[in-house]
Amino acid sequence: MSKKGQEYKATLNLPQTDFPMRGNLAQREPEMLKAWAEEGRYERIREACAGREKFILADGPPYANGDIHIGHAVNKILKDAVVKSKTLAGFDAPYIPGWDCHGLPIELQVEKKIGKAGHKVDARKFRAACREYALKQVDKQREDFIRLGVLGDWYQPYLTLDPKFEADEVRALAKIIANGHLYKGFKPVHWCMDCGSALAEAEVEYKDKTSPAIDVRFPVIDDADFLRRMELDNHGGEGLISVAIWTTTPWTLPANQAVALAADLDYVLVEMDAGQGPERVLLAEALQEDVLKRINAQHPKVVGRCKGEALEGVLLKHPFYDRHVPVILGDHVTTESGTGAVHTAPGHGQEDFAVGVEYDLPLVNPVDGNGVFLDSTELFAGQFVFKANDAIVETLSERGMLLHNVPYQHSYPHCWRHKSPVIFRATPQWFVSMDQEGLRARAREEIKQVAWTPAWGESRIDGMVEGRPDWCISRQRTWGVPIPLFVHKESGELHPRTQDLLEDVAKRIEKDSVDAWFELDAGDLIGADADQYEKVNDILDVWVDSGLTHYCVLDQREELQTPADLYLEGSDQHRGWFQSSLLTSVALRGTAPYKGVLTHGFTVDQQGRKMSKSVGNVVAPQKVMNQLGADVLRLWVAATDYRGEMSVSDEILKRMADSYRRLRNTLRFLLANMNGFVPAEHAVAPKDMLSLDRWLLERTRELQAEVLEAYERYEFHAIYQKVHNFCIVDLGSFYLDVIKDRQYTTQADSLARRSCQTALYHVAEAMTRWLAPILSFTMEEAWQELPAPPKDKRPASVFMTTWYEIPGEAKQVDDIDWDTVLHVRQAVSRLLEGLRKDDRIGSSLDADVSLFAEGELFDKLAALGDELRFALIVSSATVARSGDRPRDASTDDEAPGLWMHADKSGNDKCVRCWHRRETVGQAAEHPELCGRCVENVAGDGEQRRFA
């Protein structure tokens, strides 16, 4: 550039902003957090929202143990996006985070350090150590959650170990008891031998396990009675008669009390030789072929038939005990596998227990809490149940009762903490009944009233509630909220003053934590009757703790309310927190604790594999924040469709960092080109704006409607896609490219420039709000750089405002069809790209372009007049009729009806605007400028109408 050209640079309106191109998030975000903490940012937002209608998102408590992982980050970021978007939508949306602080994982960690309660340390000191450990975990996790940019009342959270929470949990239990839902029962529950405690349904996961699959003979006691009940062939055959059962849990056979058949199934009596000479075996007809093949039966033939109901009451001999067991009927018997006859041990299975109650079978449980057979167990005393499988199989073989034995891989319940197989074991426990007071039916009705996102959540949880057994809420551990009841030693009835006693205990716990109950002398509460009552020392299932947050948190804190507008957790919580919250709320007040429930999927790597340290595919949120920044992590969460599995990897996050830069640099361009713009002085009314600026305003209004609708549906990935596309296509590839000439070269206070700046201002005001729930750090940073609004001082935070009100309808009768112009511009760009590759031009401003069209397309392009060149970013652009096109005019498949001709301009280049115009050099005072730039530098300034 000549010396004179350098002087003309000072006449340009070049962009300027303090909003840097590089986010430098890893360093800048902690600084912002520090400033927010010092000023009380969350509290100030609450003050700004005072008096608004409330929106309550209830926080499902993470467990206070270990560092947060990527799943935690997904959950908290989604919650934060909801809360912040509702704040911008005009609600008062407080966020009270919480932690689940009781339970076995904390106990196990403390046991490693100081030993088991009651052994090396007394129970009170053990609970104190658990409390101290949990609080340290809370502090660690809180720091990471804050680092994610999640705004909340972090230093007044709810903790399930707070004495007030524990006391309110006892009060809630009292109401559940008063409503008739609690009972004590001796029935089988999932039992973890490592935990030494009963497990809730939500604490059980299913994994493959290899077990011995055996077919066993149960000999008939009275052959004549048995045969009289059947339709016989060949006089009923000959040999031992037995009913064959199939099981993958041989260790449950010592507790067997019956064999169940299906009443309406067809059964056959098969004569055969299975290695012991002629014998007869009863099998379901539908399964006989599979069974006979499995046991390698020789010369089989059917010698009798009957329905299952015909054999009800037949007595069988236990395969290794001197015990007679009846044939019973059960709806749980199917022909999916096995023999059609089901070994029944009421002490070791839910279905077995149910049918056992119906037939008044003995409820026998010969297994202790460690999974070892009791000393009274004949043949197998002292053996661990799974190791006893081999001994039981050997005993069956020795006594001629084993038909077949093979290793079998099947899905089996495991403890979700220890990953070890569990057993069903009948023990005295406290249960919330699903049916005695209609809890199941009422809960299913309430499910229908809830808005489920995604919609399939409704059928998922309904199916679980429909089929779930009674809820075992008692645990035999140390660290938790007690079940503070007194039970009469003889009658088993609760103390007649139970409700008053529970309130008294709650007050004591509120004062001195749960230790108040465990160290209580019964006489202090019930006086002289103490000797007649047993004090319960079980604790409540931790799912009761978290499930009661609607009562212990939402009902207790002034800024919250019940029901919550939204519960938001991972999809596994249909059987966990969503369900425990639903059941406790219905048991308490007859209604669901939430109006809406949103579930998100689990995180997996790029290949769809679960995160695993051994595989080496774990993505730690702490590492991401320290390297790329929390906003990049937040953008990945928003950009990913949470309704399915959420893929994350270093490569995916790097791509997301690129998308972040695109959004940031777009916003930076908007801010930089508002240099010197004061809305109160310079804003142009929509009706007076240039046509292209009005188009952008309308496009922004349309997009805002789509964005706000997506926020209402919690479709954050759609918001990302729409805004990202807007930045790339509407702004980056068109509008911002076109307006550079006008923005830089027209006079600083001209209508052309102020109209453009007004459009940029409205877009920036809207976009910072659109993205604030997602890119919170970046939008708060940008917020500080926006010009002050016309009538007021800019609030300290974008979250102290609401969605931006874009000025009213601005379209004019003579407005240009900019969508058509954009389509044509893309075709012209493809043509010019060919000239560039052939080295015929450098930039697009080196070219002159002629367009040829007819009809409506001609009219739309011609309407721009000389300003068509600005829209196409060329030095000259003309429009003529198609018949006037030269022979070498080009066409474009994507722009039918358009012909184009382009060539390098023969005119000199203006040193100020870089256009090649015939007017360059015509002004003696400014020989290097075109006529337009002379007018802008030394005259009244050019007039623009369209672009």
mmCIF file with all atom_site columns, C-alpha atoms in Angstrom, residues 27-110:
data_model
loop_
_atom_site.group_PDB
_atom_site.id
_atom_site.type_symbol
_atom_site.label_atom_id
_atom_site.label_alt_id
_atom_site.label_comp_id
_atom_site.label_asym_id
_atom_site.label_entity_id
_atom_site.label_seq_id
_atom_site.pdbx_PDB_ins_code
_atom_site.Cartn_x
_atom_site.Cartn_y
_atom_site.Cartn_z
_atom_site.occupancy
_atom_site.B_iso_or_equiv
_atom_site.pdbx_formal_charge
_atom_site.auth_seq_id
_atom_site.auth_comp_id
_atom_site.auth_asym_id
_atom_site.auth_atom_id
_atom_site.pdbx_PDB_model_num
ATOM 1  C CA . GLN A 1 27  ? -7.147  -19.736 32.850 1.00 0.00 ? 27  GLN A CA 1
ATOM 2  C CA . ARG A 1 28  ? -9.998  -17.259 32.433 1.00 0.00 ? 28  ARG A CA 1
ATOM 3  C CA . GLU A 1 29  ? -12.837 -19.387 33.841 1.00 0.00 ? 29  GLU A CA 1
ATOM 4  C CA . PRO A 1 30  ? -11.344 -19.797 37.356 1.00 0.00 ? 30  PRO A CA 1
ATOM 5  C CA . GLU A 1 31  ? -10.805 -16.042 37.502 1.00 0.00 ? 31  GLU A CA 1
ATOM 6  C CA . MET A 1 32  ? -14.450 -15.465 36.627 1.00 0.00 ? 32  MET A CA 1
ATOM 7  C CA . LEU A 1 33  ? -15.575 -17.971 39.259 1.00 0.00 ? 33  LEU A CA 1
ATOM 8  C CA . LYS A 1 34  ? -13.556 -16.156 41.890 1.00 0.00 ? 34  LYS A CA 1
ATOM 9  C CA . ALA A 1 35  ? -15.158 -12.838 40.938 1.00 0.00 ? 35  ALA A CA 1
ATOM 10 C CA . TRP A 1 36  ? -18.653 -14.364 40.953 1.00 0.00 ? 36  TRP A CA 1
ATOM 11 C CA . ALA A 1 37  ? -18.068 -15.810 44.414 1.00 0.00 ? 37  ALA A CA 1
ATOM 12 C CA . GLU A 1 38  ? -16.819 -12.484 45.776 1.00 0.00 ? 38  GLU A CA 1
ATOM 13 C CA . GLU A 1 39  ? -19.824 -10.570 44.470 1.00 0.00 ? 39  GLU A CA 1
ATOM 14 C CA . GLY A 1 40  ? -22.339 -13.289 45.382 1.00 0.00 ? 40  GLY A CA 1
ATOM 15 C CA . ARG A 1 41  ? -23.436 -13.819 41.794 1.00 0.00 ? 41  ARG A CA 1
ATOM 16 C CA . TYR A 1 42  ? -25.990 -16.566 42.562 1.00 0.00 ? 42  TYR A CA 1
ATOM 17 C CA . GLU A 1 43  ? -27.559 -14.528 45.376 1.00 0.00 ? 43  GLU A CA 1
ATOM 18 C CA . ARG A 1 44  ? -27.773 -11.414 43.172 1.00 0.00 ? 44  ARG A CA 1
ATOM 19 C CA . ILE A 1 45  ? -29.533 -13.390 40.469 1.00 0.00 ? 45  ILE A CA 1
ATOM 20 C CA . ARG A 1 46  ? -32.018 -14.639 43.060 1.00 0.00 ? 46  ARG A CA 1
ATOM 21 C CA . GLU A 1 47  ? -32.667 -11.038 44.119 1.00 0.00 ? 47  GLU A CA 1
ATOM 22 C CA . ALA A 1 48  ? -33.230 -10.040 40.497 1.00 0.00 ? 48  ALA A CA 1
ATOM 23 C CA . CYS A 1 49  ? -35.758 -12.873 40.119 1.00 0.00 ? 49  CYS A CA 1
ATOM 24 C CA . ALA A 1 50  ? -37.696 -12.115 43.286 1.00 0.00 ? 50  ALA A CA 1
ATOM 25 C CA . GLY A 1 51  ? -41.454 -12.088 42.786 1.00 0.00 ? 51  GLY A CA 1
ATOM 26 C CA . ARG A 1 52  ? -41.438 -14.158 39.612 1.00 0.00 ? 52  ARG A CA 1
ATOM 27 C CA . GLU A 1 53  ? -43.323 -17.425 39.174 1.00 0.00 ? 53  GLU A CA 1
ATOM 28 C CA . LYS A 1 54  ? -41.142 -20.276 40.411 1.00 0.00 ? 54  LYS A CA 1
ATOM 29 C CA . PHE A 1 55  ? -39.649 -23.141 38.427 1.00 0.00 ? 55  PHE A CA 1
ATOM 30 C CA . ILE A 1 56  ? -38.204 -25.850 40.655 1.00 0.00 ? 56  ILE A CA 1
ATOM 31 C CA . LEU A 1 57  ? -35.705 -28.407 39.435 1.00 0.00 ? 57  LEU A CA 1
ATOM 32 C CA . ALA A 1 58  ? -35.088 -30.856 42.259 1.00 0.00 ? 58  ALA A CA 1
ATOM 33 C CA . ASP A 1 59  ? -31.506 -32.049 42.468 1.00 0.00 ? 59  ASP A CA 1
ATOM 34 C CA . GLY A 1 60  ? -31.109 -35.799 42.670 1.00 0.00 ? 60  GLY A CA 1
ATOM 35 C CA . PRO A 1 61  ? -28.240 -36.226 45.116 1.00 0.00 ? 61  PRO A CA 1
ATOM 36 C CA . PRO A 1 62  ? -24.962 -37.704 43.880 1.00 0.00 ? 62  PRO A CA 1
ATOM 37 C CA . TYR A 1 63  ? -23.314 -40.058 46.325 1.00 0.00 ? 63  TYR A CA 1
ATOM 38 C CA . ALA A 1 64  ? -20.659 -38.454 48.514 1.00 0.00 ? 64  ALA A CA 1
ATOM 39 C CA . ASN A 1 65  ? -17.837 -40.798 47.634 1.00 0.00 ? 65  ASN A CA 1
ATOM 40 C CA . GLY A 1 66  ? -15.011 -40.366 45.110 1.00 0.00 ? 66  GLY A CA 1
ATOM 41 C CA . ASP A 1 67  ? -14.190 -37.851 42.400 1.00 0.00 ? 67  ASP A CA 1
ATOM 42 C CA . ILE A 1 68  ? -16.871 -36.780 39.970 1.00 0.00 ? 68  ILE A CA 1
ATOM 43 C CA . HIS A 1 69  ? -16.772 -38.497 36.571 1.00 0.00 ? 69  HIS A CA 1
ATOM 44 C CA . ILE A 1 70  ? -18.001 -37.531 33.112 1.00 0.00 ? 70  ILE A CA 1
ATOM 45 C CA . GLY A 1 71  ? -21.500 -38.825 33.919 1.00 0.00 ? 71  GLY A CA 1
ATOM 46 C CA . HIS A 1 72  ? -21.708 -36.429 36.863 1.00 0.00 ? 72  HIS A CA 1
ATOM 47 C CA . ALA A 1 73  ? -20.628 -33.599 34.574 1.00 0.00 ? 73  ALA A CA 1
ATOM 48 C CA . VAL A 1 74  ? -23.323 -34.440 32.013 1.00 0.00 ? 74  VAL A CA 1
ATOM 49 C CA . ASN A 1 75  ? -25.986 -34.503 34.710 1.00 0.00 ? 75  ASN A CA 1
ATOM 50 C CA . LYS A 1 76  ? -25.019 -31.233 36.388 1.00 0.00 ? 76  LYS A CA 1
ATOM 51 C CA . ILE A 1 77  ? -24.532 -29.366 33.102 1.00 0.00 ? 77  ILE A CA 1
ATOM 52 C CA . LEU A 1 78  ? -27.949 -30.448 31.825 1.00 0.00 ? 78  LEU A CA 1
ATOM 53 C CA . LYS A 1 79  ? -29.536 -29.337 35.094 1.00 0.00 ? 79  LYS A CA 1
ATOM 54 C CA . ASP A 1 80  ? -27.695 -26.018 34.909 1.00 0.00 ? 80  ASP A CA 1
ATOM 55 C CA . ALA A 1 81  ? -28.844 -25.446 31.335 1.00 0.00 ? 81  ALA A CA 1
ATOM 56 C CA . VAL A 1 82  ? -32.459 -26.069 32.377 1.00 0.00 ? 82  VAL A CA 1
ATOM 57 C CA . VAL A 1 83  ? -32.280 -23.762 35.395 1.00 0.00 ? 83  VAL A CA 1
ATOM 58 C CA . LYS A 1 84  ? -30.569 -20.964 33.485 1.00 0.00 ? 84  LYS A CA 1
ATOM 59 C CA . SER A 1 85  ? -32.901 -21.196 30.486 1.00 0.00 ? 85  SER A CA 1
ATOM 60 C CA . LYS A 1 86  ? -35.905 -21.031 32.825 1.00 0.00 ? 86  LYS A CA 1
ATOM 61 C CA . THR A 1 87  ? -34.370 -17.989 34.514 1.00 0.00 ? 87  THR A CA 1
ATOM 62 C CA . LEU A 1 88  ? -34.075 -16.295 31.125 1.00 0.00 ? 88  LEU A CA 1
ATOM 63 C CA . ALA A 1 89  ? -37.652 -17.358 30.366 1.00 0.00 ? 89  ALA A CA 1
ATOM 64 C CA . GLY A 1 90  ? -38.821 -15.204 33.260 1.00 0.00 ? 90  GLY A CA 1
ATOM 65 C CA . PHE A 1 91  ? -39.004 -17.674 36.141 1.00 0.00 ? 91  PHE A CA 1
ATOM 66 C CA . ASP A 1 92  ? -37.439 -17.633 39.562 1.00 0.00 ? 92  ASP A CA 1
ATOM 67 C CA . ALA A 1 93  ? -35.472 -20.874 39.263 1.00 0.00 ? 93  ALA A CA 1
ATOM 68 C CA . PRO A 1 94  ? -33.389 -21.514 42.396 1.00 0.00 ? 94  PRO A CA 1
ATOM 69 C CA . TYR A 1 95  ? -31.017 -24.466 42.372 1.00 0.00 ? 95  TYR A CA 1
ATOM 70 C CA . ILE A 1 96  ? -30.302 -26.204 45.678 1.00 0.00 ? 96  ILE A CA 1
ATOM 71 C CA . PRO A 1 97  ? -27.707 -28.942 45.172 1.00 0.00 ? 97  PRO A CA 1
ATOM 72 C CA . GLY A 1 98  ? -27.529 -31.896 47.522 1.00 0.00 ? 98  GLY A CA 1
ATOM 73 C CA . TRP A 1 99  ? -25.618 -35.045 48.427 1.00 0.00 ? 99  TRP A CA 1
ATOM 74 C CA . ASP A 1 100 ? -26.560 -38.557 49.474 1.00 0.00 ? 100 ASP A CA 1
ATOM 75 C CA . CYS A 1 101 ? -24.326 -39.120 52.501 1.00 0.00 ? 101 CYS A CA 1
ATOM 76 C CA . HIS A 1 102 ? -25.371 -42.388 54.173 1.00 0.00 ? 102 HIS A CA 1
ATOM 77 C CA . GLY A 1 103 ? -24.940 -45.976 53.105 1.00 0.00 ? 103 GLY A CA 1
ATOM 78 C CA . LEU A 1 104 ? -22.579 -48.840 52.638 1.00 0.00 ? 104 LEU A CA 1
ATOM 79 C CA . PRO A 1 105 ? -19.894 -47.407 50.293 1.00 0.00 ? 105 PRO A CA 1
ATOM 80 C CA . ILE A 1 106 ? -18.971 -44.821 52.920 1.00 0.00 ? 106 ILE A CA 1
ATOM 81 C CA . GLU A 1 107 ? -19.066 -47.482 55.631 1.00 0.00 ? 107 GLU A CA 1
ATOM 82 C CA . LEU A 1 108 ? -16.648 -49.634 53.647 1.00 0.00 ? 108 LEU A CA 1
ATOM 83 C CA . GLN A 1 109 ? -14.221 -46.750 53.151 1.00 0.00 ? 109 GLN A CA 1
ATOM 84 C CA . VAL A 1 110 ? -14.264 -45.969 56.868 1.00 0.00 ? 110 VAL A CA 1
#
